[in-house]
Amino acid sequence: GENVEQHPSTLSVQEGDSAVIKCTYSDSASNYFPWYKQELGKRPQLIIDIRSNVGEKKDQRIAVTLNKTAKHFSLHITETQPEDSAVYFCAASKGGLTGGGNKLTFGTGTQLKVEL
Amino acid sequence: DTGVSQDPRHKITKRGQNVTFRCDPISEHNRLYWYRQTLGQGPEFLTYFQNEAQLEKSRLLSDRFSAERPKGSFSTLEIQRTEQGDSAMYLCASRASQSEETQYFGPGTRLLVL
């Protein structure tokens, strides 16, 4: 089955700096890669996603890049703010019209701390 | 609130007891997923419904676990003869259709088995 590895497990940055979180996946058939943000005691919330037919996607301060050949994808947060502090999870699935049920396989999470 | 809801939010039980959790997906979402999340880990897939049909179950879902979605709307997850290792957050997620891949998560049910 799919295996997703995520690094680093913790990341501290100064406010205004950029943060990068990296994930690798094992199943070359995976074609959907979402990123979730989870604040303490709250539900995971989707912040951005990318499909395998796209190499990069950006939404304001957040961007995701995908390298299908190397089977890795990354989350980039620019101009970090204290409210960005949370645990971030990457995930992979075989979704859409290819079937596979779209069950998500998650990484182990990155605790991001944005310091003032 | 039109999001995914779960009940109860917290459950404390003694080892050996049975527990049942409920998930109400977003209206008209025909796909519903159960995940389990332990401290410091990402959610792990347990099972998945398309309408009322349970289409996939993880090997994590032992025979003490059963899930239903009888009318294709809300779902229940039952754990029989609970063990301390069952202590975790149980998350439910729903998704609109085959072409819409985003899964929306509920707030979870935190289970503590004493």
PDB file of N, CA and C in Angstrom, chain A residues 31-32 36 38 41-44 46 49 51 89 95-109, chain B residues 1 3-4 9 33 35 37 40-45 48 56 91 95 98-107:
ATOM      1  N   ASN A  31      -2.482  10.131  -7.241  1.00  0.00           N
ATOM      2  CA  ASN A  31      -2.656  11.257  -8.153  1.00  0.00           C
ATOM      3  C   ASN A  31      -3.299  12.481  -7.501  1.00  0.00           C
ATOM      4  N   TYR A  32      -3.481  12.431  -6.197  1.00  0.00           N
ATOM      5  CA  TYR A  32      -4.104  13.555  -5.498  1.00  0.00           C
ATOM      6  C   TYR A  32      -3.367  13.752  -4.187  1.00  0.00           C
ATOM      7  N   TYR A  36      -3.314  19.334   4.940  1.00  0.00           N
ATOM      8  CA  TYR A  36      -4.247  19.713   5.990  1.00  0.00           C
ATOM      9  C   TYR A  36      -3.505  20.417   7.119  1.00  0.00           C
ATOM     10  N   GLN A  38      -3.942  21.293  11.175  1.00  0.00           N
ATOM     11  CA  GLN A  38      -4.708  20.882  12.343  1.00  0.00           C
ATOM     12  C   GLN A  38      -4.212  21.639  13.567  1.00  0.00           C
ATOM     13  N   GLY A  41      -6.567  20.242  19.195  1.00  0.00           N
ATOM     14  CA  GLY A  41      -7.941  19.927  19.584  1.00  0.00           C
ATOM     15  C   GLY A  41      -8.983  20.181  18.518  1.00  0.00           C
ATOM     16  N   LYS A  42      -8.536  20.513  17.295  1.00  0.00           N
ATOM     17  CA  LYS A  42      -9.513  20.821  16.243  1.00  0.00           C
ATOM     18  C   LYS A  42      -9.411  19.840  15.087  1.00  0.00           C
ATOM     19  N   ARG A  43     -10.348  19.933  14.178  1.00  0.00           N
ATOM     20  CA  ARG A  43     -10.385  19.022  13.041  1.00  0.00           C
ATOM     21  C   ARG A  43      -9.327  19.395  12.014  1.00  0.00           C
ATOM     22  N   PRO A  44      -8.837  18.431  11.244  1.00  0.00           N
ATOM     23  CA  PRO A  44      -7.960  18.774  10.114  1.00  0.00           C
ATOM     24  C   PRO A  44      -8.734  19.603   9.094  1.00  0.00           C
ATOM     25  N   LEU A  46      -8.443  21.375   5.204  1.00  0.00           N
ATOM     26  CA  LEU A  46      -7.706  21.442   3.941  1.00  0.00           C
ATOM     27  C   LEU A  46      -7.222  22.866   3.698  1.00  0.00           C
ATOM     28  N   ASP A  49      -4.443  21.749  -2.191  1.00  0.00           N
ATOM     29  CA  ASP A  49      -4.252  20.413  -2.745  1.00  0.00           C
ATOM     30  C   ASP A  49      -3.713  20.535  -4.171  1.00  0.00           C
ATOM     31  N   ARG A  51      -3.157  18.078  -7.915  1.00  0.00           N
ATOM     32  CA  ARG A  51      -3.367  16.837  -8.648  1.00  0.00           C
ATOM     33  C   ARG A  51      -2.160  16.552  -9.520  1.00  0.00           C
ATOM     34  N   PHE A  89      -0.258  18.292   7.911  1.00  0.00           N
ATOM     35  CA  PHE A  89      -0.176  16.927   7.408  1.00  0.00           C
ATOM     36  C   PHE A  89      -0.247  16.930   5.887  1.00  0.00           C
ATOM     37  N   GLY A  95      -7.302   9.114  -6.453  1.00  0.00           N
ATOM     38  CA  GLY A  95      -8.651   9.636  -6.455  1.00  0.00           C
ATOM     39  C   GLY A  95      -9.181   9.890  -7.832  1.00  0.00           C
ATOM     40  N   GLY A  96     -10.322  10.604  -7.875  1.00  0.00           N
ATOM     41  CA  GLY A  96     -10.937  10.996  -9.121  1.00  0.00           C
ATOM     42  C   GLY A  96     -11.403   9.822  -9.923  1.00  0.00           C
ATOM     43  N   LEU A  97     -11.314   9.954 -11.223  1.00  0.00           N
ATOM     44  CA  LEU A  97     -11.896   8.964 -12.114  1.00  0.00           C
ATOM     45  C   LEU A  97     -11.103   7.672 -12.169  1.00  0.00           C
ATOM     46  N   THR A  98      -9.922   7.666 -11.564  1.00  0.00           N
ATOM     47  CA  THR A  98      -9.145   6.424 -11.537  1.00  0.00           C
ATOM     48  C   THR A  98      -9.659   5.477 -10.470  1.00  0.00           C
ATOM     49  N   GLY A  99     -10.600   5.944  -9.687  1.00  0.00           N
ATOM     50  CA  GLY A  99     -11.161   5.101  -8.636  1.00  0.00           C
ATOM     51  C   GLY A  99     -10.230   5.007  -7.453  1.00  0.00           C
ATOM     52  N   GLY A 100     -10.159   3.859  -6.792  1.00  0.00           N
ATOM     53  CA  GLY A 100      -9.301   3.697  -5.626  1.00  0.00           C
ATOM     54  C   GLY A 100      -9.922   4.224  -4.361  1.00  0.00           C
ATOM     55  N   GLY A 101     -11.127   4.724  -4.441  1.00  0.00           N
ATOM     56  CA  GLY A 101     -11.844   5.114  -3.238  1.00  0.00           C
ATOM     57  C   GLY A 101     -11.380   6.430  -2.635  1.00  0.00           C
ATOM     58  N   ASN A 102     -10.228   6.926  -3.042  1.00  0.00           N
ATOM     59  CA  ASN A 102      -9.735   8.206  -2.552  1.00  0.00           C
ATOM     60  C   ASN A 102      -9.415   8.187  -1.063  1.00  0.00           C
ATOM     61  N   LYS A 103      -9.142   7.001  -0.489  1.00  0.00           N
ATOM     62  CA  LYS A 103      -8.738   7.008   0.912  1.00  0.00           C
ATOM     63  C   LYS A 103      -7.402   7.728   1.004  1.00  0.00           C
ATOM     64  N   LEU A 104      -7.250   8.516   2.036  1.00  0.00           N
ATOM     65  CA  LEU A 104      -6.046   9.309   2.219  1.00  0.00           C
ATOM     66  C   LEU A 104      -5.030   8.562   3.079  1.00  0.00           C
ATOM     67  N   THR A 105      -3.792   8.557   2.642  1.00  0.00           N
ATOM     68  CA  THR A 105      -2.681   8.082   3.458  1.00  0.00           C
ATOM     69  C   THR A 105      -1.897   9.310   3.893  1.00  0.00           C
ATOM     70  N   PHE A 106      -1.798   9.509   5.194  1.00  0.00           N
ATOM     71  CA  PHE A 106      -1.212  10.718   5.739  1.00  0.00           C
ATOM     72  C   PHE A 106       0.245  10.528   6.131  1.00  0.00           C
ATOM     73  N   GLY A 107       0.983  11.626   6.086  1.00  0.00           N
ATOM     74  CA  GLY A 107       2.295  11.663   6.702  1.00  0.00           C
ATOM     75  C   GLY A 107       2.143  11.800   8.209  1.00  0.00           C
ATOM     76  N   THR A 108       3.267  11.846   8.905  1.00  0.00           N
ATOM     77  CA  THR A 108       3.244  11.858  10.368  1.00  0.00           C
ATOM     78  C   THR A 108       3.113  13.259  10.950  1.00  0.00           C
ATOM     79  N   GLY A 109       3.102  14.270  10.084  1.00  0.00           N
ATOM     80  CA  GLY A 109       2.835  15.620  10.568  1.00  0.00           C
ATOM     81  C   GLY A 109       4.085  16.431  10.858  1.00  0.00           C
TER      82      GLY A 109
ATOM     83  N   ASP B   1     -24.655  24.865  11.689  1.00  0.00           N
ATOM     84  CA  ASP B   1     -23.382  24.430  11.152  1.00  0.00           C
ATOM     85  C   ASP B   1     -23.636  23.372  10.078  1.00  0.00           C
ATOM     86  N   GLY B   3     -21.304  21.727   8.409  1.00  0.00           N
ATOM     87  CA  GLY B   3     -20.150  20.862   8.248  1.00  0.00           C
ATOM     88  C   GLY B   3     -20.421  19.470   8.775  1.00  0.00           C
ATOM     89  N   VAL B   4     -19.380  18.635   8.752  1.00  0.00           N
ATOM     90  CA  VAL B   4     -19.468  17.283   9.289  1.00  0.00           C
ATOM     91  C   VAL B   4     -19.556  17.365  10.819  1.00  0.00           C
ATOM     92  N   ARG B   9     -18.370  13.996  21.445  1.00  0.00           N
ATOM     93  CA  ARG B   9     -17.044  14.558  21.211  1.00  0.00           C
ATOM     94  C   ARG B   9     -15.991  13.874  22.075  1.00  0.00           C
ATOM     95  N   TYR B  33     -15.971   8.560   5.208  1.00  0.00           N
ATOM     96  CA  TYR B  33     -14.745   7.874   5.620  1.00  0.00           C
ATOM     97  C   TYR B  33     -14.599   7.938   7.140  1.00  0.00           C
ATOM     98  N   TYR B  35     -11.504   7.539  10.028  1.00  0.00           N
ATOM     99  CA  TYR B  35     -10.068   7.491  10.281  1.00  0.00           C
ATOM    100  C   TYR B  35      -9.837   7.441  11.797  1.00  0.00           C
ATOM    101  N   GLN B  37      -6.879   8.582  14.693  1.00  0.00           N
ATOM    102  CA  GLN B  37      -5.662   9.375  14.880  1.00  0.00           C
ATOM    103  C   GLN B  37      -5.175   9.220  16.317  1.00  0.00           C
ATOM    104  N   GLY B  40       0.288  12.467  18.065  1.00  0.00           N
ATOM    105  CA  GLY B  40       1.541  12.647  17.341  1.00  0.00           C
ATOM    106  C   GLY B  40       1.597  11.973  15.987  1.00  0.00           C
ATOM    107  N   GLN B  41       0.484  11.423  15.536  1.00  0.00           N
ATOM    108  CA  GLN B  41       0.446  10.734  14.252  1.00  0.00           C
ATOM    109  C   GLN B  41      -0.602  11.352  13.337  1.00  0.00           C
ATOM    110  N   GLY B  42      -0.482  11.043  12.068  1.00  0.00           N
ATOM    111  CA  GLY B  42      -1.511  11.442  11.134  1.00  0.00           C
ATOM    112  C   GLY B  42      -2.688  10.489  11.189  1.00  0.00           C
ATOM    113  N   PRO B  43      -3.837  10.922  10.700  1.00  0.00           N
ATOM    114  CA  PRO B  43      -4.996  10.020  10.664  1.00  0.00           C
ATOM    115  C   PRO B  43      -4.696   8.774   9.837  1.00  0.00           C
ATOM    116  N   GLU B  44      -5.247   7.636  10.278  1.00  0.00           N
ATOM    117  CA  GLU B  44      -5.105   6.375   9.544  1.00  0.00           C
ATOM    118  C   GLU B  44      -6.477   5.907   9.077  1.00  0.00           C
ATOM    119  N   PHE B  45      -6.559   5.505   7.832  1.00  0.00           N
ATOM    120  CA  PHE B  45      -7.811   5.083   7.231  1.00  0.00           C
ATOM    121  C   PHE B  45      -8.336   3.820   7.904  1.00  0.00           C
ATOM    122  N   TYR B  48     -14.624   2.999   4.495  1.00  0.00           N
ATOM    123  CA  TYR B  48     -15.161   3.959   3.542  1.00  0.00           C
ATOM    124  C   TYR B  48     -16.501   3.466   3.007  1.00  0.00           C
ATOM    125  N   GLU B  56     -14.660  -0.480   1.403  1.00  0.00           N
ATOM    126  CA  GLU B  56     -13.290  -0.852   1.744  1.00  0.00           C
ATOM    127  C   GLU B  56     -13.099  -0.791   3.248  1.00  0.00           C
ATOM    128  N   LEU B  91     -11.992  10.066  13.657  1.00  0.00           N
ATOM    129  CA  LEU B  91     -12.399  11.145  12.768  1.00  0.00           C
ATOM    130  C   LEU B  91     -13.266  10.614  11.638  1.00  0.00           C
ATOM    131  N   ARG B  95     -17.221  13.417   1.516  1.00  0.00           N
ATOM    132  CA  ARG B  95     -16.772  13.895   0.207  1.00  0.00           C
ATOM    133  C   ARG B  95     -17.970  13.871  -0.724  1.00  0.00           C
ATOM    134  N   GLN B  98     -17.437  11.398  -6.882  1.00  0.00           N
ATOM    135  CA  GLN B  98     -16.216  10.800  -7.419  1.00  0.00           C
ATOM    136  C   GLN B  98     -15.296  11.860  -8.011  1.00  0.00           C
ATOM    137  N   SER B  99     -15.875  12.887  -8.607  1.00  0.00           N
ATOM    138  CA  SER B  99     -15.044  13.891  -9.265  1.00  0.00           C
ATOM    139  C   SER B  99     -14.574  14.982  -8.322  1.00  0.00           C
ATOM    140  N   GLU B 100     -15.157  15.064  -7.143  1.00  0.00           N
ATOM    141  CA  GLU B 100     -14.763  16.053  -6.145  1.00  0.00           C
ATOM    142  C   GLU B 100     -13.970  15.322  -5.076  1.00  0.00           C
ATOM    143  N   GLU B 101     -12.673  15.621  -4.996  1.00  0.00           N
ATOM    144  CA  GLU B 101     -11.801  14.792  -4.166  1.00  0.00           C
ATOM    145  C   GLU B 101     -11.631  15.286  -2.742  1.00  0.00           C
ATOM    146  N   THR B 102     -12.022  16.533  -2.457  1.00  0.00           N
ATOM    147  CA  THR B 102     -11.791  17.094  -1.133  1.00  0.00           C
ATOM    148  C   THR B 102     -12.594  16.346  -0.082  1.00  0.00           C
ATOM    149  N   GLN B 103     -11.900  15.939   0.987  1.00  0.00           N
ATOM    150  CA  GLN B 103     -12.560  15.333   2.134  1.00  0.00           C
ATOM    151  C   GLN B 103     -12.632  16.364   3.248  1.00  0.00           C
ATOM    152  N   TYR B 104     -13.829  16.518   3.804  1.00  0.00           N
ATOM    153  CA  TYR B 104     -14.072  17.469   4.884  1.00  0.00           C
ATOM    154  C   TYR B 104     -14.217  16.679   6.175  1.00  0.00           C
ATOM    155  N   PHE B 105     -13.411  17.058   7.151  1.00  0.00           N
ATOM    156  CA  PHE B 105     -13.386  16.304   8.398  1.00  0.00           C
ATOM    157  C   PHE B 105     -14.322  16.869   9.456  1.00  0.00           C
ATOM    158  N   GLY B 106     -14.817  15.955  10.278  1.00  0.00           N
ATOM    159  CA  GLY B 106     -15.559  16.349  11.469  1.00  0.00           C
ATOM    160  C   GLY B 106     -14.611  16.639  12.616  1.00  0.00           C
ATOM    161  N   PRO B 107     -15.141  17.066  13.767  1.00  0.00           N
ATOM    162  CA  PRO B 107     -14.298  17.423  14.901  1.00  0.00           C
ATOM    163  C   PRO B 107     -13.721  16.228  15.637  1.00  0.00           C
TER     164      PRO B 107
END
